[in-house]
Amino acid sequence: MTESDGIPLGELVTFVVLLNEWCDEHLQVVVISSDFVRACLVFAQQSAQASGATLVSPTESDFSNLSLHEDYPSSVSSLDDSPPHLISKDEAMYYYSGISPSPPKLVYRTGLSTTPWVKPKGLEAYRQLKEVRGVYGHRINAAWEEVGPQVLDLLTVQGIRWSSIDLARFVTDGGSDKQIVGPVVIWIGVLPDSLEGPQAISSSEAILILLKSFGIEDVEVEYRESIYRPSVGPELLRHVSSVNDTVDVRSPLTPTLCLPIAAADRPDAQGTMGLYFAEGGASDKVLGLTCHHVLFKTDATNNNSYALASNTSAPRKYVQLLGTRAFDKLLDSIRLRIGRHAIMLGQHEDTIKRLDARLAGVDEDEDDEEVADARKELRQAKEQVIAVNEAIETLEKFYSDVKKNWGVARQCVIGHIRVSPALAFNVGPDGFTEDWGAFEIDGPKFAKAFKGNVMDLGTEIPSDVFALKMYPRDDGPTTFKYPSDRLLPLRDMISQELMRRPDMLDHDNEHCLIVIKSGNATGVTIGRATGIFSFVRDDDTGMVSKEWAVYNYDKNSGVFSAPGDSGSIVVDGRGRIGGLLTGGAGKTETSDVTYATPMPLVVDKNDIVGTPSFASATPSLPCPIPTLLFLHRKLALSGSGYK
């Protein structure tokens, strides 16, 4: 594409980039084909021919197609000349424009008299869009635990068919890069056509009186039409064999160990989920194990224990798959894989051209060895072209699916935090670090693909190289066998005694313990564990603890871990669990030494149980949440899928 097409190439590229960004945000369209780019070119040419025409965002364009006089009946009023305490149909339709591609209809709001809605005219009709924000630092935040349930009771007593109750602020585009921040709103969703004017007014007044009793007089009440639907995100993907075209990139979306996770309120602070736990007792719930500092900001001034309150109305702290960087890393890996296939495609096509020329005019009956080899190579090259094209097509679809299904944070939520003791040093008689947290897994997202506690050894390290690294000497016992499906099942634990004196010898006839970990940041790596526990000191607090140290395998193998790998599980070649990776030491971002808390100090070896199932009904908890893991430290160590 050149400037001879009628539009400067730079302007066209800018237009396509902007269009891509809008599609990513609003339509989740990912891959733009050459045909689509050509269609964009035609659109841009037509727009440029219009006198004084400027590009308008699709949101604005869609909004402009709505007629201000279109019939839009309101639950409260369907008349344009409605009383001052009711809303017009235009306000009902346009009030929430901008907060979503299909904004809800306003039913009633208490701020009608103090902040009347002005029907937009001209260009304003396309510019005054809203965004919805959370509420922080307001007086109602501290009182909401008491206020919220009472609001619920008021609505129920008045027979209002509400579907959701939220706290929100709305920010309106005021033009010239200005934003108008509205008041805090108790935002109530009601079923369509279920709320009449008098009922809306009386219930709103009752809520305002309730707020006043708490000394809160700067909060509004708004009703919108809304139907609550459980927001179920996509299920995790199944593990696939090496013949699948997505095998190199799909691991972060499978339930094998090393899930890249982040607290939903801290998506840039990422870590790894190391193990699945059975809650134990009568419960069939499954918990995920990671580090406390992965789930919560932890430093000299922030270090608090957390346990989900037994009151079910308490707000939950959610855990999501794929933090910000992990999501970008996943997309980059797919693009890289597509690019590599494209390189190979070009090479195969060049081979076909060369061999076609070589075989041109050659008699079909000729059986010369060189000709036979050329024909065989040509046939293989054509087969490779077909295979590579199929791989590119599969990966493009996978890229699109990832953007669509996992590009929105709320779709990535895989559970909520249950308990996470504050980070502590020099704990117990052994003096190790206590840095762990557990979150409850969202069963339906895991059920179909779950295989228990298995570690996918990945494809980055070839199986033969992997096996050789796990055998320090060729005359020693073969304790490691590379699994045919790449899945290493976790079966037992490495005792502290075995950590101190491993049952493996290296080339120098010295005891050694070769270990494996799979983490969010560095993937699957192999390292050398130490037999003498190290001491580490936290610079912020000056606290000292012992740790189990793991060194990098050798100078050619790269680092064993890096930031983002915290929460990973360190295992040996037999699948015996060694420790929970908590950190590392080094001058740069990478780690010269990796540290882990020995697993027997986190989980009692005698409490290992089989894989639980996610049942449709959730039984009540057998014990108070704060002591849950101390009473039920049980691992789900094997399984063939949830029932």
Short mmCIF file of N, CA and C in Angstrom, two decimals, residues 6 30 39 62 109 114 147 151 170 208 217 261 273 296 309 316 351 359 364 392 412 547 597 608:
data_model
loop_
_atom_site.label_atom_id
_atom_site.label_comp_id
_atom_site.label_asym_id
_atom_site.label_seq_id
_atom_site.Cartn_x
_atom_site.Cartn_y
_atom_site.Cartn_z
N GLY A 6 -4.09 7.36 -2.76
CA GLY A 6 -4.94 8.53 -2.60
C GLY A 6 -4.85 9.20 -1.25
N VAL A 30 -9.84 -8.30 16.85
CA VAL A 30 -8.40 -8.32 17.04
C VAL A 30 -7.62 -8.31 15.74
N ALA A 39 -10.86 -1.96 2.93
CA ALA A 39 -12.16 -1.34 3.17
C ALA A 39 -12.00 -0.05 3.97
N ASP A 62 -22.45 5.74 16.48
CA ASP A 62 -23.60 4.94 16.87
C ASP A 62 -24.60 5.78 17.65
N ARG A 109 -34.04 9.28 39.55
CA ARG A 109 -32.89 9.74 40.32
C ARG A 109 -33.30 10.88 41.23
N THR A 114 -31.97 19.31 41.68
CA THR A 114 -30.73 20.06 41.92
C THR A 114 -29.80 20.05 40.71
N VAL A 147 -24.91 0.41 56.40
CA VAL A 147 -25.90 1.05 55.53
C VAL A 147 -26.42 0.08 54.48
N VAL A 151 -30.35 -0.63 53.39
CA VAL A 151 -30.91 -0.25 52.10
C VAL A 151 -31.63 -1.44 51.49
N PHE A 170 -20.10 8.93 38.69
CA PHE A 170 -20.13 9.07 37.24
C PHE A 170 -19.33 10.30 36.85
N LEU A 208 -32.61 8.25 51.60
CA LEU A 208 -31.94 9.50 51.96
C LEU A 208 -32.06 9.78 53.46
N GLU A 217 -25.07 13.24 53.78
CA GLU A 217 -26.09 14.03 53.08
C GLU A 217 -25.66 14.43 51.68
N ILE A 261 -1.03 -15.43 38.21
CA ILE A 261 -2.14 -14.81 38.91
C ILE A 261 -1.76 -13.43 39.43
N MET A 273 0.38 -19.29 41.08
CA MET A 273 -0.31 -20.22 41.96
C MET A 273 0.44 -21.54 41.93
N PHE A 296 -1.21 -9.44 48.46
CA PHE A 296 -1.33 -8.17 49.17
C PHE A 296 -0.01 -7.41 49.11
N ALA A 309 -14.29 -12.77 56.25
CA ALA A 309 -15.20 -12.81 57.38
C ALA A 309 -16.32 -13.81 57.14
N ARG A 316 -15.58 -9.34 48.92
CA ARG A 316 -14.52 -10.31 48.68
C ARG A 316 -13.34 -9.66 47.97
N THR A 351 11.39 -22.78 -1.52
CA THR A 351 11.80 -24.15 -1.87
C THR A 351 10.94 -24.70 -3.00
N LEU A 359 12.40 -29.19 -11.70
CA LEU A 359 11.69 -30.33 -12.27
C LEU A 359 10.92 -29.99 -13.55
N GLU A 364 8.09 -37.52 -16.41
CA GLU A 364 7.50 -38.11 -15.21
C GLU A 364 8.04 -39.50 -14.93
N ILE A 392 -0.93 -21.03 11.30
CA ILE A 392 -1.14 -19.58 11.37
C ILE A 392 -2.62 -19.27 11.58
N CYS A 412 -11.39 -12.48 33.95
CA CYS A 412 -10.22 -13.24 34.37
C CYS A 412 -10.29 -13.72 35.82
N GLU A 547 15.94 -19.94 54.87
CA GLU A 547 15.27 -20.31 53.62
C GLU A 547 16.00 -21.48 52.98
N THR A 597 10.38 -21.68 51.02
CA THR A 597 10.07 -22.23 52.34
C THR A 597 9.82 -23.72 52.18
N ILE A 608 -1.94 -35.48 53.10
CA ILE A 608 -2.13 -35.55 51.65
C ILE A 608 -3.36 -36.39 51.34
#
